[in-house]
XYZ file of C-alpha atoms in Angstrom:
547
model
C -21.903 -39.413 -11.890
C -18.295 -39.703 -13.024
C -16.201 -42.605 -11.783
C -14.152 -41.587 -8.755
C -10.436 -41.085 -9.413
C -7.842 -42.992 -7.435
C -5.140 -40.558 -8.511
C -4.989 -37.225 -10.291
C -2.928 -36.931 -13.463
C -1.794 -33.775 -15.271
C -5.024 -33.496 -17.267
C -7.200 -33.800 -14.150
C -5.043 -31.327 -12.226
C -5.517 -28.731 -14.956
C -9.254 -29.464 -14.846
C -9.159 -28.810 -11.106
C -7.365 -25.470 -11.661
C -10.087 -24.381 -14.091
C -12.769 -25.509 -11.637
C -11.103 -23.405 -8.930
C -11.190 -20.372 -11.202
C -14.873 -20.932 -11.967
C -15.755 -21.474 -8.310
C -13.894 -18.393 -7.101
C -15.394 -16.318 -9.890
C -18.933 -17.348 -8.956
C -18.406 -16.508 -5.268
C -16.024 -13.572 -5.640
C -18.480 -10.890 -4.541
C -19.626 -12.991 -1.604
C -16.023 -13.467 -0.464
C -15.273 -9.770 -0.991
C -18.178 -8.803 1.270
C -16.737 -10.915 4.088
C -13.346 -9.186 3.920
C -12.888 -7.350 7.232
C -9.420 -8.596 8.304
C -6.599 -7.564 8.348
C -7.896 -4.590 6.309
C -11.581 -4.180 5.314
C -10.762 -3.510 1.661
C -13.270 -5.942 0.115
C -10.844 -7.565 -2.294
C -10.050 -11.039 -0.931
C -12.300 -12.765 -3.460
C -10.764 -10.783 -6.289
C -7.243 -11.492 -5.043
C -7.874 -15.229 -4.799
C -9.436 -15.289 -8.256
C -6.564 -13.391 -9.875
C -4.021 -15.629 -8.139
C -5.753 -18.810 -9.292
C -6.151 -17.430 -12.807
C -2.409 -16.772 -12.945
C -1.767 -20.339 -11.777
C -4.175 -21.860 -14.303
C -2.692 -19.834 -17.160
C 0.815 -21.009 -16.290
C -0.439 -24.585 -15.913
C -1.907 -24.406 -19.417
C 1.553 -23.760 -20.830
C 2.699 -27.270 -19.877
C 2.645 -29.889 -22.615
C -0.649 -31.726 -23.164
C 0.879 -34.975 -21.954
C 2.777 -33.342 -19.072
C 2.971 -35.311 -15.833
C 1.058 -34.250 -12.761
C 4.362 -33.093 -11.265
C 5.101 -30.855 -14.235
C 1.617 -29.355 -14.212
C 1.710 -28.844 -10.422
C 5.070 -27.090 -10.657
C 3.673 -24.786 -13.344
C 0.610 -23.994 -11.209
C 2.862 -23.135 -8.254
C 5.097 -20.889 -10.367
C 2.120 -19.043 -11.777
C 0.516 -18.593 -8.366
C 3.653 -17.207 -6.713
C 4.284 -14.860 -9.650
C 0.664 -13.682 -9.797
C -0.243 -13.751 -6.090
C -2.500 -10.927 -4.917
C -2.999 -10.002 -1.263
C -2.465 -12.092 1.868
C -4.854 -14.836 0.842
C -3.461 -15.079 -2.674
C 0.027 -15.551 -1.274
C -1.240 -18.330 1.006
C -3.055 -19.959 -1.928
C 0.256 -20.043 -3.798
C 1.663 -22.166 -0.961
C -1.222 -24.650 -1.255
C -0.204 -25.126 -4.876
C 3.467 -25.299 -3.960
C 2.654 -27.964 -1.371
C 0.954 -30.038 -4.065
C 3.907 -29.523 -6.417
C 6.399 -30.737 -3.827
C 4.247 -33.736 -2.888
C 3.916 -34.976 -6.489
C 7.418 -34.169 -7.692
C 8.278 -37.856 -7.810
C 4.888 -39.571 -8.042
C 1.108 -39.305 -8.533
C -1.371 -37.220 -6.554
C -3.144 -39.991 -4.684
C -4.531 -40.530 -1.189
C -1.088 -40.617 0.413
C 0.446 -37.703 -1.470
C -2.587 -35.429 -0.974
C -2.069 -35.832 2.773
C 1.553 -34.784 2.334
C 0.550 -31.934 0.034
C -1.846 -30.395 2.563
C 0.591 -30.832 5.435
C 3.397 -29.225 3.445
C 1.103 -26.376 2.396
C 0.151 -25.729 6.031
C 3.807 -25.674 7.087
C 4.835 -23.389 4.207
C 1.960 -21.000 4.917
C 2.727 -20.792 8.645
C 6.433 -20.186 7.965
C 5.598 -17.395 5.530
C 3.850 -15.230 8.118
C 5.600 -12.898 10.534
C 2.808 -12.103 13.013
C 0.491 -15.079 13.683
C -3.221 -14.700 14.411
C -5.796 -17.444 14.786
C -9.045 -17.561 12.794
C -7.889 -17.067 9.195
C -7.301 -18.965 5.955
C -4.248 -20.672 7.439
C -6.269 -21.865 10.416
C -8.716 -23.422 7.968
C -5.840 -24.943 5.961
C -4.252 -26.404 9.087
C -7.486 -28.155 10.124
C -7.981 -29.528 6.608
C -4.448 -30.942 6.638
C -4.831 -32.444 10.128
C -8.109 -34.163 9.228
C -6.681 -35.553 5.987
C -3.712 -36.977 7.901
C -6.062 -38.565 10.462
C -7.887 -40.591 7.782
C -7.235 -44.329 8.266
C -4.716 -45.910 5.954
C -6.550 -47.489 3.061
C -8.964 -44.567 2.655
C -9.154 -43.781 -1.041
C -8.383 -40.404 -2.602
C -12.039 -39.377 -2.726
C -12.465 -40.119 0.951
C -9.373 -38.144 1.961
C -10.226 -35.010 -0.032
C -13.872 -35.164 1.111
C -12.793 -35.295 4.753
C -10.292 -32.465 4.219
C -12.894 -30.208 2.600
C -15.460 -30.960 5.311
C -12.904 -30.172 8.020
C -12.087 -26.894 6.271
C -15.778 -25.956 6.212
C -16.148 -26.804 9.908
C -13.045 -24.778 10.781
C -14.363 -21.872 8.737
C -17.538 -21.815 10.830
C -15.458 -21.361 13.987
C -13.401 -18.407 12.744
C -15.807 -15.734 14.103
C -15.191 -17.026 17.644
C -11.418 -16.986 17.115
C -10.887 -13.514 15.680
C -12.506 -10.403 17.157
C -12.816 -8.550 13.856
C -14.823 -11.426 12.378
C -16.992 -12.013 15.438
C -17.886 -8.355 15.813
C -18.795 -8.113 12.120
C -20.719 -11.385 12.134
C -18.771 -12.946 9.256
C -16.520 -15.911 8.628
C -13.001 -15.395 7.300
C -13.035 -14.402 3.636
C -9.821 -16.213 2.738
C -10.987 -19.313 4.581
C -14.140 -19.417 2.462
C -11.995 -19.166 -0.645
C -9.955 -22.165 0.518
C -13.162 -24.189 1.053
C -14.217 -23.351 -2.518
C -10.843 -24.619 -3.770
C -10.980 -27.864 -1.765
C -14.582 -28.465 -2.820
C -13.453 -28.123 -6.434
C -10.892 -30.883 -5.790
C -13.626 -33.063 -4.316
C -15.728 -32.476 -7.439
C -12.885 -33.411 -9.791
C -12.001 -36.555 -7.829
C -15.495 -37.834 -6.956
C -17.718 -36.152 -9.526
C -19.871 -34.648 -6.748
C -19.637 -31.019 -5.572
C -20.342 -30.638 -1.824
C -23.296 -28.444 -0.849
C -22.134 -25.502 1.308
C -25.049 -23.063 1.115
C -24.932 -22.042 4.793
C -21.208 -21.313 5.122
C -21.595 -17.564 5.584
C -24.736 -17.559 7.738
C -23.179 -16.207 10.931
C -24.738 -14.382 13.890
C -22.509 -11.545 15.165
C -20.508 -12.612 18.224
C -18.766 -9.794 20.077
C -15.266 -11.055 20.810
C -12.725 -8.932 22.648
C -9.120 -9.791 21.802
C -8.294 -10.512 25.458
C -11.172 -13.006 25.666
C -9.917 -15.277 22.917
C -8.756 -18.483 24.577
C -5.164 -19.427 23.764
C -4.927 -22.341 21.357
C -2.757 -25.362 21.999
C -1.972 -25.373 18.293
C 0.407 -22.855 16.673
C -1.330 -19.572 15.922
C -1.227 -18.515 12.303
C -1.738 -15.707 9.791
C -0.735 -12.114 9.932
C -2.472 -9.143 11.392
C -1.141 -6.471 13.678
C -3.321 -3.409 14.053
C -3.262 -1.894 10.578
C -3.991 1.677 11.704
C -1.758 4.021 9.739
C -0.669 1.297 7.296
C -2.285 2.901 4.262
C -0.510 0.919 1.533
C -0.273 -2.657 0.380
C 3.035 -3.404 -1.340
C 3.728 -6.587 -3.282
C 6.602 -7.627 -5.508
C 8.492 -10.641 -6.745
C 12.075 -11.054 -5.608
C 14.813 -12.874 -7.502
C 18.598 -13.181 -7.246
C 18.337 -13.779 -3.498
C 18.798 -16.502 -0.894
C 17.267 -17.601 2.409
C 19.498 -15.445 4.623
C 18.814 -12.272 2.628
C 15.099 -13.055 2.570
C 15.167 -13.465 6.366
C 16.845 -10.055 6.638
C 14.181 -8.599 4.340
C 11.434 -10.030 6.536
C 12.998 -8.383 9.602
C 13.194 -5.030 7.815
C 9.580 -5.240 6.608
C 8.415 -6.157 10.127
C 9.962 -2.858 11.247
C 8.231 -0.934 8.445
C 4.716 -2.331 8.703
C 2.595 -5.412 9.305
C 0.878 -8.277 7.469
C 4.304 -9.374 6.243
C 4.125 -12.529 4.136
C 7.062 -13.855 2.110
C 6.784 -17.123 0.191
C 8.959 -18.910 -2.341
C 8.114 -21.015 -5.357
C 10.887 -23.499 -4.594
C 12.786 -22.414 -7.699
C 14.570 -19.268 -6.527
C 11.740 -16.713 -6.676
C 9.865 -15.178 -3.742
C 6.572 -13.303 -3.497
C 6.658 -10.482 -0.920
C 3.652 -8.803 0.720
C 3.457 -6.045 3.361
C 1.057 -3.380 4.643
C 2.927 -0.170 5.485
C 2.808 3.624 5.559
C 5.968 4.089 3.459
C 5.771 2.045 0.240
C 9.037 3.501 -1.049
C 10.933 2.141 1.943
C 9.365 -1.302 1.433
C 10.612 -1.360 -2.146
C 14.040 -0.020 -1.164
C 14.348 -2.880 1.329
C 14.043 -5.311 -1.580
C 17.065 -3.814 -3.320
C 19.292 -5.015 -0.490
C 17.794 -8.504 -0.680
C 17.851 -9.167 -4.410
C 16.171 -8.050 -7.616
C 12.546 -6.890 -7.220
C 10.142 -6.941 -10.158
C 6.404 -6.708 -10.838
C 6.038 -4.145 -8.053
C 2.410 -3.386 -7.121
C 1.419 -0.636 -4.680
C -2.163 0.117 -3.702
C -3.727 2.467 -1.164
C -6.550 0.934 0.855
C -8.497 4.129 1.501
C -8.254 5.340 -2.074
C -9.102 1.951 -3.542
C -12.230 1.903 -1.390
C -13.086 5.435 -2.474
C -12.978 4.413 -6.133
C -15.787 1.956 -5.463
C -18.157 4.717 -4.365
C -20.610 6.013 -6.962
C -19.946 9.531 -8.324
C -21.432 12.303 -6.173
C -22.914 15.348 -7.923
C -20.874 18.502 -7.379
C -22.499 21.077 -5.087
C -20.992 23.895 -7.118
C -19.786 24.088 -10.712
C -17.314 26.870 -9.890
C -13.624 26.337 -9.095
C -11.950 25.908 -5.736
C -8.307 26.074 -4.709
C -7.210 23.695 -1.936
C -3.835 24.356 -0.290
C -2.029 22.002 2.093
C -0.491 24.320 4.681
C 1.424 24.230 7.976
C 1.380 27.104 10.487
C -1.274 29.596 11.568
C 0.235 32.527 9.684
C 0.598 30.567 6.450
C -2.971 29.317 6.759
C -4.211 32.897 7.082
C -2.192 33.950 4.021
C -3.652 31.243 1.802
C -7.162 31.755 3.139
C -6.917 35.514 2.528
C -6.187 34.747 -1.131
C -9.338 32.652 -1.395
C -7.915 29.152 -0.936
C -9.444 26.436 1.199
C -6.832 25.137 3.628
C -5.960 21.619 4.739
C -3.594 21.860 7.713
C -0.528 19.596 7.707
C 1.123 20.614 10.991
C 1.036 16.854 11.591
C 1.736 14.601 8.585
C -1.250 14.501 6.260
C -2.364 11.205 4.701
C -3.643 10.576 1.156
C -7.030 9.696 2.634
C -7.221 13.062 4.429
C -6.366 14.917 1.229
C -8.955 12.957 -0.740
C -11.595 13.663 1.922
C -10.751 17.387 1.863
C -11.144 17.497 -1.927
C -14.479 15.697 -1.785
C -15.773 17.813 1.092
C -15.282 21.021 -0.899
C -18.141 19.985 -3.151
C -16.790 21.867 -6.187
C -16.855 20.535 -9.738
C -13.353 21.881 -10.371
C -10.573 21.738 -7.778
C -6.965 22.846 -8.151
C -4.751 21.464 -5.376
C -1.553 23.071 -4.078
C 0.102 20.178 -2.185
C 3.109 22.326 -1.177
C 5.396 19.332 -0.665
C 3.219 17.668 1.966
C 2.922 14.331 0.109
C 5.202 12.437 -2.293
C 4.377 12.412 -5.997
C 3.189 8.778 -6.115
C 0.606 9.434 -3.404
C -0.597 12.616 -5.106
C -1.142 10.763 -8.370
C -3.191 8.147 -6.526
C -5.275 10.842 -4.838
C -5.904 12.565 -8.163
C -7.102 9.363 -9.808
C -9.431 8.585 -6.912
C -10.840 12.122 -6.719
C -11.819 12.425 -10.374
C -15.106 11.190 -11.752
C -17.693 12.308 -14.266
C -18.756 15.169 -11.961
C -15.376 16.315 -10.647
C -12.246 17.662 -12.340
C -9.228 17.664 -10.011
C -5.720 18.857 -10.877
C -2.757 18.645 -8.500
C -0.274 21.408 -9.205
C 3.524 21.015 -8.876
C 4.084 23.175 -5.788
C 6.861 21.681 -3.661
C 6.752 24.308 -0.888
C 4.420 26.866 0.571
C 6.354 29.749 -1.044
C 5.821 28.120 -4.428
C 2.159 27.699 -3.532
C 1.870 31.391 -2.720
C 3.478 32.294 -6.058
C 0.984 30.060 -7.864
C -1.960 31.467 -5.940
C -0.909 35.009 -6.852
C -1.631 34.369 -10.555
C -4.861 32.414 -10.038
C -7.686 33.739 -12.201
C -11.106 32.131 -11.716
C -12.279 33.635 -15.020
C -9.886 31.443 -16.999
C -10.846 27.898 -17.931
C -9.430 25.403 -15.463
C -6.704 23.993 -17.700
C -5.353 27.466 -18.513
C -5.522 28.545 -14.893
C -3.693 25.380 -13.829
C -1.001 25.989 -16.455
C -0.412 29.591 -15.347
C -0.281 28.596 -11.680
C 2.030 25.662 -12.395
C 4.390 27.900 -14.358
C 4.491 30.425 -11.499
C 5.322 27.673 -9.027
C 7.986 26.146 -11.270
C 9.767 29.451 -11.883
C 9.951 30.230 -8.160
C 13.279 29.004 -6.818
C 12.770 27.986 -3.221
C 14.809 27.075 -0.221
C 14.723 26.946 3.548
C 16.822 27.735 6.584
C 17.196 25.261 9.426
C 19.327 24.410 12.446
C 21.011 20.990 12.411
C 19.574 18.728 15.115
C 22.480 16.274 14.999
C 25.772 15.555 13.308
C 25.129 14.404 9.737
C 26.731 13.993 6.335
C 25.377 16.221 3.545
C 26.285 16.789 -0.097
C 28.454 19.742 0.934
C 30.121 18.163 3.940
C 29.458 17.182 7.531
C 27.347 19.411 9.756
C 27.421 19.482 13.540
C 24.526 19.858 15.951
C 23.530 23.559 16.088
C 24.985 24.505 12.676
C 22.910 26.669 10.382
C 21.791 24.830 7.235
C 20.703 26.460 3.988
C 18.731 24.285 1.576
C 17.796 24.784 -2.065
C 14.820 22.571 -2.691
C 15.479 19.581 -0.458
C 19.284 19.554 -0.675
C 21.686 21.214 1.776
C 23.891 23.718 -0.078
C 25.198 25.794 2.863
C 26.640 24.827 6.251
C 27.542 27.703 8.554
C 28.308 28.173 12.278
C 24.950 29.858 12.872
C 21.600 30.454 11.199
C 22.273 34.099 10.365
C 25.425 33.305 8.398
C 23.717 30.366 6.693
C 20.831 32.651 5.705
C 23.121 35.301 4.208
C 25.053 32.729 2.194
C 21.865 31.012 1.058
C 20.483 34.314 -0.245
C 23.724 35.053 -2.061
C 23.597 31.600 -3.602
C 20.019 31.786 -4.837
C 20.233 35.441 -5.982
C 23.522 34.815 -7.745
C 21.584 33.702 -10.831
C 19.130 36.617 -10.692
C 15.832 37.481 -9.109
C 13.582 40.464 -8.511
C 11.499 39.423 -5.515
C 12.341 37.439 -2.370
C 9.542 36.081 -0.184
C 10.426 35.074 3.375
C 7.897 32.908 5.203
C 8.943 32.911 8.848
C 8.649 29.752 10.924
C 7.504 29.413 14.520
C 11.063 29.160 15.841
C 12.721 31.972 13.884
C 15.063 34.033 16.112
C 14.155 37.683 16.759
C 15.831 40.011 14.335
C 16.820 37.364 11.778
C 14.301 38.567 9.179
C 15.547 42.170 9.507
C 19.161 41.027 9.238
C 18.453 39.119 6.015
C 16.368 41.945 4.560
C 19.240 44.377 5.212
C 21.695 41.953 3.617
C 19.625 41.810 0.423
C 19.328 45.599 0.309
C 23.094 46.026 0.727
C 24.382 43.268 -1.557
C 21.555 42.804 -4.076
C 20.158 46.258 -4.867
C 16.872 46.371 -6.718
C 15.596 43.121 -5.196
C 12.392 43.518 -3.181
C 11.883 41.480 0.010
C 8.456 40.539 1.369
C 8.273 39.042 4.866
C 5.268 37.096 6.176
C 4.675 35.206 9.433
C 4.141 31.556 8.580
C 4.300 29.804 11.924
C 5.402 26.459 10.465
C 7.518 24.111 12.565
C 10.864 22.750 11.426
C 12.107 25.451 9.069
C 13.238 28.742 10.598
C 11.988 30.199 7.356
C 11.149 29.312 3.784
C 12.278 31.590 0.992
C 11.112 31.955 -2.578
C 12.821 33.918 -5.344
C 11.003 35.136 -8.447
């Protein structure tokens, strides 16, 4: 057995960082399996490992004879910069707590107490919505027990007590958090913290604690209302994550405390599981679960300079872990995302499977629709229902060795109809996709709407009730009524040519408007054919396509 250390120097602290990496690596899958809160995405072990690896790599860049303070500061910088997930962000604050405690002295029995207390405070301050029964609960109990050690207790005694308290607190997490109790598991992040503290015990004392029964938990059904209120501050994040499909993380620089506070408020409005932590040197790590990742990134632009932006989709990440499923059919299917009864009938009549988007469709729903078709080849007409970044993620998740999936660039249903018109199942998939994509791209499209409120557009200010003509997604016409806006929109789009106009009528289109616009085309644009179809979509009075 190695002689117990009375203080940890830079060399020993780097040895501890490597031991943490090894310990997390050996128990990564076990920790991943416990991951049910705040999102059951089975990645807590991986996130902790990646975060600790980033810390250890940065710590290795310090000089061989670097002080414990210099090594600790490097570990904290690396952890904040490389933090993954909620638990990884909290781990970065454990390392920051150590760095602040040893900035002016050794890591000994007294400073390790201060380090754990500071880490607990930093972690609690980082979280917007507190919940009991998580990694920060475990950290808080470890810190409290270390502080309660009698003065004169050596370093080995303090870290041993802290690790034991963490293990005991971990065992209680299923009774504190309903998601854990109902699943019969302890908190995944809390287990990771125990692994890290046990590694410190091993480095200091030369003996690794035995924790073989940490995850042996009998399911305890806990209703949220039955959880007794704690006298201690509640911690960790976790509103109901329903609808929060994305995890967004980035580093933020060129900011300050007041702008970071404003960012936290904005992210609380956008989603949940908001965690923002600093490295003490002017850089912050930001984490949020939300349904609009673009808005979460845009919020950072007002707060400073974001970098290393990472966006992941929980449902699609989970889908990637599933083994490939053999295709039921080797032939090709077309899947169209469509709003409105009439539009759905049009696409179905042309042989397309239809995913309705009368209510907003999610990436998970689109992925499920693709998989449920059971075809080896699928061409998808998204028709503007999802942003490009989400479509790319769906495509990656949907493809495997048995399935070829291509998402075509149709930004509207009229473009989708144009693409479907040239579909030829006898062509190979890549050629068919090219022909359909070209048909969609060469179809100029627009829409006619009624302004719901006063607003500023690229062509001026509209008033409530004005008719609005859009080309693509931009307003190009403002008129006193929809009929005038429709006439001017047609003149605009046909001014550069066209042989065929397709009008897809919405559910709220006024009687006679389609006839009025058809007559206008016949009178002012001779030779142009007009096709009118009932679409039934909400929002737009009509969509138009020009070929």
